[in-house]
XYZ file of C-alpha atoms in Angstrom:
357
model
C 99.007 -92.787 170.569
C 95.815 -90.723 170.660
C 95.582 -87.474 172.639
C 92.678 -85.210 173.808
C 93.804 -81.548 173.920
C 91.391 -79.895 176.287
C 92.395 -76.435 175.004
C 91.865 -73.753 174.363
C 93.626 -74.508 170.944
C 95.016 -71.468 169.222
C 95.010 -71.989 165.527
C 95.391 -68.385 164.355
C 94.767 -64.710 165.032
C 90.926 -65.128 165.026
C 90.684 -68.905 165.265
C 90.640 -70.518 168.742
C 88.995 -73.975 169.234
C 87.670 -75.220 172.569
C 89.471 -78.707 172.164
C 91.117 -81.012 169.703
C 92.414 -84.463 169.403
C 95.636 -86.160 168.029
C 95.048 -89.388 166.205
C 97.691 -91.141 164.154
C 99.910 -88.260 164.615
C 97.713 -85.660 163.196
C 95.317 -82.886 164.394
C 91.577 -83.382 164.294
C 88.641 -81.435 165.518
C 86.320 -84.438 165.365
C 85.953 -86.498 168.356
C 87.408 -89.927 167.592
C 85.179 -93.002 168.119
C 87.926 -94.990 169.790
C 88.919 -94.319 173.338
C 91.542 -91.567 173.838
C 94.796 -92.864 175.561
C 95.914 -89.594 177.102
C 94.552 -86.160 178.100
C 96.720 -83.113 177.714
C 95.409 -80.047 179.652
C 96.530 -76.513 178.861
C 96.766 -73.719 176.293
C 97.789 -75.211 172.902
C 99.899 -73.373 170.396
C 101.220 -74.536 167.018
C 104.922 -75.471 167.542
C 107.227 -72.399 167.814
C 109.220 -71.325 164.849
C 112.814 -69.980 164.814
C 113.270 -68.422 161.513
C 116.939 -67.572 162.058
C 118.787 -70.543 163.499
C 121.899 -72.218 162.657
C 121.893 -75.965 163.523
C 125.430 -77.483 162.863
C 127.356 -74.342 163.518
C 129.364 -72.921 166.336
C 131.967 -70.222 166.810
C 134.509 -72.321 164.827
C 132.369 -73.314 161.960
C 130.952 -76.830 161.221
C 130.289 -79.170 164.224
C 129.933 -82.955 164.226
C 126.602 -84.784 163.907
C 126.354 -85.438 167.588
C 126.493 -81.785 168.491
C 124.309 -80.742 165.709
C 121.532 -83.030 166.905
C 122.117 -81.834 170.472
C 121.509 -78.247 169.227
C 118.247 -79.214 167.524
C 116.917 -81.068 170.547
C 117.742 -78.076 172.854
C 115.631 -75.898 170.549
C 112.794 -78.617 170.614
C 112.786 -78.609 174.410
C 112.185 -74.821 174.385
C 109.047 -75.480 172.122
C 110.731 -74.734 168.790
C 109.441 -77.488 166.509
C 110.222 -75.770 163.120
C 113.572 -74.068 162.230
C 114.592 -72.164 159.235
C 118.331 -72.833 159.356
C 119.447 -69.529 157.893
C 122.910 -70.808 156.732
C 125.092 -73.726 158.025
C 128.413 -75.388 156.821
C 127.180 -78.831 158.140
C 124.984 -81.129 156.214
C 122.058 -81.745 158.626
C 119.961 -83.965 156.339
C 120.469 -86.847 158.823
C 118.240 -84.901 161.319
C 115.213 -85.521 159.059
C 115.430 -89.231 160.053
C 115.217 -88.596 163.721
C 111.682 -88.529 164.774
C 112.137 -86.701 167.980
C 114.034 -83.819 166.333
C 112.436 -80.573 165.116
C 111.770 -80.098 161.389
C 114.344 -78.062 159.607
C 113.985 -75.809 156.503
C 117.434 -75.277 155.228
C 118.890 -72.288 153.348
C 122.157 -74.128 152.263
C 125.423 -72.371 152.875
C 125.920 -68.760 153.638
C 127.203 -67.010 150.491
C 129.946 -64.217 151.039
C 133.070 -62.945 149.501
C 136.547 -64.107 150.592
C 137.674 -62.414 153.845
C 134.363 -60.645 154.100
C 132.679 -62.773 156.702
C 133.464 -65.080 159.627
C 135.966 -67.754 158.845
C 134.942 -71.353 158.168
C 131.155 -70.304 157.919
C 130.510 -69.362 154.286
C 130.875 -70.403 150.671
C 133.210 -67.657 149.656
C 132.964 -66.556 146.069
C 133.823 -63.798 143.644
C 131.305 -61.088 142.792
C 130.672 -62.265 139.145
C 129.911 -65.830 140.507
C 127.002 -64.760 142.734
C 124.078 -65.491 140.320
C 125.443 -69.034 139.632
C 126.139 -69.893 143.142
C 122.685 -68.550 144.396
C 121.116 -70.751 141.832
C 123.126 -73.746 143.002
C 122.378 -73.041 146.665
C 118.676 -72.726 145.804
C 118.752 -76.286 144.340
C 120.723 -77.583 147.415
C 118.492 -76.160 150.084
C 114.774 -76.366 151.083
C 113.543 -73.234 149.171
C 115.691 -70.679 150.701
C 119.093 -69.037 149.987
C 121.026 -66.965 152.551
C 123.433 -64.160 151.263
C 125.647 -61.991 153.351
C 124.898 -58.559 152.113
C 127.378 -56.540 154.163
C 130.075 -56.967 156.556
C 133.123 -55.037 157.900
C 135.698 -54.171 155.201
C 138.955 -53.967 157.001
C 140.537 -51.759 154.231
C 137.665 -49.211 154.868
C 137.321 -49.792 158.527
C 133.545 -50.042 158.417
C 130.588 -51.894 157.227
C 130.265 -51.903 153.412
C 128.026 -53.886 151.020
C 129.607 -57.114 149.586
C 127.872 -57.013 146.177
C 127.081 -54.248 143.493
C 123.332 -53.750 143.440
C 122.995 -54.978 139.835
C 124.769 -58.284 140.553
C 122.819 -58.707 143.839
C 119.521 -58.390 141.864
C 120.794 -60.898 139.315
C 121.545 -63.292 142.040
C 118.074 -62.871 143.534
C 116.435 -63.373 140.232
C 118.512 -66.534 139.680
C 117.514 -68.084 143.106
C 113.801 -67.177 142.260
C 114.155 -68.915 138.918
C 115.399 -71.956 140.635
C 112.387 -71.940 142.907
C 113.769 -70.488 146.178
C 113.313 -67.352 148.200
C 116.213 -65.275 149.389
C 117.069 -63.835 152.820
C 119.923 -61.517 153.589
C 122.096 -60.619 156.478
C 122.339 -56.904 156.690
C 123.561 -54.450 159.497
C 124.237 -51.455 157.270
C 121.921 -48.648 156.007
C 123.696 -48.588 152.600
C 122.828 -52.197 151.621
C 118.912 -51.872 152.162
C 117.923 -50.113 148.911
C 119.653 -52.726 146.823
C 117.947 -55.537 148.732
C 114.503 -53.979 148.387
C 114.853 -53.009 144.865
C 116.408 -56.416 143.938
C 113.439 -58.323 145.249
C 114.660 -59.741 148.502
C 112.124 -61.918 150.309
C 113.312 -61.548 153.953
C 115.630 -59.375 155.769
C 117.832 -60.569 158.794
C 118.656 -58.052 161.518
C 117.924 -55.004 159.524
C 119.539 -52.738 162.060
C 120.400 -50.125 159.398
C 116.863 -49.638 158.126
C 115.582 -46.136 158.051
C 112.018 -45.067 158.431
C 111.825 -44.872 154.457
C 113.101 -48.405 154.302
C 110.441 -49.570 156.803
C 107.798 -48.087 154.806
C 109.007 -49.703 151.622
C 109.373 -53.075 153.223
C 105.942 -52.793 154.694
C 104.554 -51.839 151.220
C 106.359 -54.905 149.660
C 105.378 -57.314 152.559
C 109.029 -58.119 153.266
C 109.448 -59.499 156.772
C 112.349 -58.451 158.967
C 113.785 -60.840 161.680
C 115.051 -58.377 164.364
C 117.473 -60.866 166.224
C 117.522 -58.681 169.347
C 119.661 -61.192 171.218
C 122.399 -60.678 168.655
C 122.053 -56.987 168.407
C 122.482 -56.853 172.145
C 126.177 -58.093 171.392
C 126.791 -54.920 169.354
C 128.388 -52.946 172.196
C 130.933 -55.697 172.761
C 131.642 -55.876 168.983
C 132.201 -52.055 169.029
C 134.530 -52.339 172.016
C 136.487 -55.121 170.393
C 137.011 -53.270 167.166
C 137.321 -49.828 168.326
C 141.151 -49.528 168.393
C 141.500 -50.612 164.685
C 138.106 -49.627 163.246
C 136.769 -46.470 165.099
C 134.206 -45.749 162.297
C 132.861 -49.251 162.633
C 132.614 -48.942 166.475
C 130.832 -45.597 165.972
C 128.290 -47.253 163.751
C 127.631 -50.372 165.957
C 127.067 -48.515 169.162
C 124.018 -46.408 168.218
C 122.435 -49.569 166.684
C 122.878 -51.256 169.961
C 121.438 -48.407 171.912
C 118.394 -48.004 169.865
C 117.738 -51.813 169.286
C 114.356 -51.849 171.175
C 113.131 -48.641 169.621
C 114.075 -49.777 166.249
C 112.116 -53.173 166.670
C 109.079 -51.156 167.767
C 109.407 -48.767 164.833
C 109.519 -51.696 162.464
C 106.224 -53.072 164.013
C 104.526 -49.679 164.028
C 105.422 -49.155 160.398
C 103.619 -52.348 159.462
C 106.572 -54.437 158.629
C 105.901 -58.098 159.172
C 108.128 -59.194 161.926
C 109.348 -62.876 162.486
C 111.324 -64.330 165.368
C 114.924 -65.597 165.041
C 117.507 -66.223 167.666
C 120.587 -66.458 165.498
C 121.480 -69.425 167.616
C 124.850 -71.061 166.600
C 127.981 -69.011 166.899
C 127.671 -66.491 169.712
C 124.007 -67.263 170.696
C 123.034 -70.591 172.587
C 120.264 -72.661 171.244
C 116.757 -72.978 172.916
C 116.663 -69.066 173.143
C 113.395 -68.383 171.289
C 111.468 -67.512 174.490
C 114.191 -65.067 175.437
C 114.185 -63.400 171.988
C 110.345 -63.155 172.235
C 110.638 -61.539 175.708
C 112.939 -58.728 174.146
C 110.298 -57.953 171.639
C 107.760 -57.495 174.242
C 110.162 -55.400 176.261
C 110.375 -53.241 173.155
C 106.699 -52.469 173.359
C 105.129 -55.058 170.950
C 102.036 -56.717 172.511
C 102.713 -60.273 173.832
C 99.826 -61.593 171.597
C 101.493 -60.124 168.576
C 104.861 -61.764 169.511
C 103.302 -65.190 170.154
C 101.612 -64.985 166.694
C 105.058 -63.930 165.096
C 106.734 -66.978 166.804
C 104.031 -69.600 165.822
C 101.263 -69.583 163.135
C 102.404 -66.467 161.167
C 105.939 -67.826 160.809
C 104.551 -71.232 159.642
C 102.257 -69.378 157.090
C 105.265 -67.447 155.786
C 107.366 -70.581 155.556
C 104.433 -72.459 153.822
C 104.432 -74.992 156.647
C 101.259 -76.489 158.330
C 99.865 -75.098 161.623
C 97.083 -76.806 163.611
C 94.491 -76.981 160.826
C 92.402 -80.213 160.348
C 94.596 -83.004 159.389
C 98.023 -81.192 160.046
C 100.863 -82.966 161.704
C 100.594 -82.718 165.429
C 103.512 -80.398 166.148
C 102.353 -78.303 169.131
C 103.305 -76.850 172.529
C 101.031 -76.843 175.603
C 101.198 -74.256 178.415
C 99.695 -73.873 181.801
C 99.469 -70.047 181.393
C 98.723 -68.083 178.285
C 101.875 -66.662 176.607
C 99.634 -64.178 174.808
C 98.934 -62.501 178.150
C 102.364 -63.093 179.799
C 105.210 -63.753 177.529
C 107.365 -65.240 180.317
C 105.020 -68.422 180.068
C 106.509 -69.128 176.625
C 109.658 -70.325 178.552
C 107.609 -72.834 180.563
C 106.081 -75.377 178.163
C 103.988 -77.989 180.070
C 104.065 -80.483 177.148
C 105.905 -80.563 173.685
C 104.203 -82.813 171.216
C 106.195 -83.571 167.945
C 104.729 -85.691 165.235
C 102.005 -86.634 167.594
C 104.124 -87.870 170.306
C 104.775 -86.212 173.684
C 108.511 -85.779 173.736
């Protein structure tokens, strides 16, 4: 199928083309000699990217293949055509053979300690095994490893780090040596120094980051994925745990209350931000437009948020965008989401691998 994209076609921050074509499943800016079969009108963006999404996971752990595929297709219909699956207990490789499903970059299994994360989610190991297991997960994934850096310690009654700083650094180094980058779940302030000093490549949530942490992350170019839909649940987590863990509740509530200001502070500090919904578990799939709207509500310009959700995320993940010859994974809108983020929830067309799906 060949398509004529009437444009404008947004390739990058300073690269907007008047029109483009899709021939043999790939983007071209050279008018084809043969007749075009279909004309697609509207503003074209590279396919959206959810960099923190869990296909194959729900609140009870692993799901069957039918549900995993359904989750991926719900994301696709919202315009998400590339997913960094930031930890899943389900083997979703079968989705790679489904031409109508979004592309997935996997981080393998979550890595946590016994009784220090959600049941049935993680590969649970002892501290001394972290470097070896991170190297193993690096080889099992698609260039990413996901480590749980802090969680509630029921004996302490509050969030505490799972790993000594020196062991965490050894684990990150082992993953790097195996050719993978590392991203880490962190809510707590106490964990962030060890992550940054250990060479972390990406931070998930980052709710405990101080102004000094933000400055250091900006200096190092370490992106943060704010997951505001997830942080919006912190009040509920605090209420649920308050009777047994008052210190935990007292920590989670302020992070909930300042969530929008915190995201804006990250942006204003120059920290690269990426968009992730944390879908799977407590968040439904297809929520990337809602996550983007929260970031705009925090005070970040809509054009910046669209860039975070599209071409900048693709560049960070080393995935193609809409350059000449790239696979035609794109979303078409009647209105420009860079001007009104609400338009992101109303895709006119979703084109995946050159086909209108």
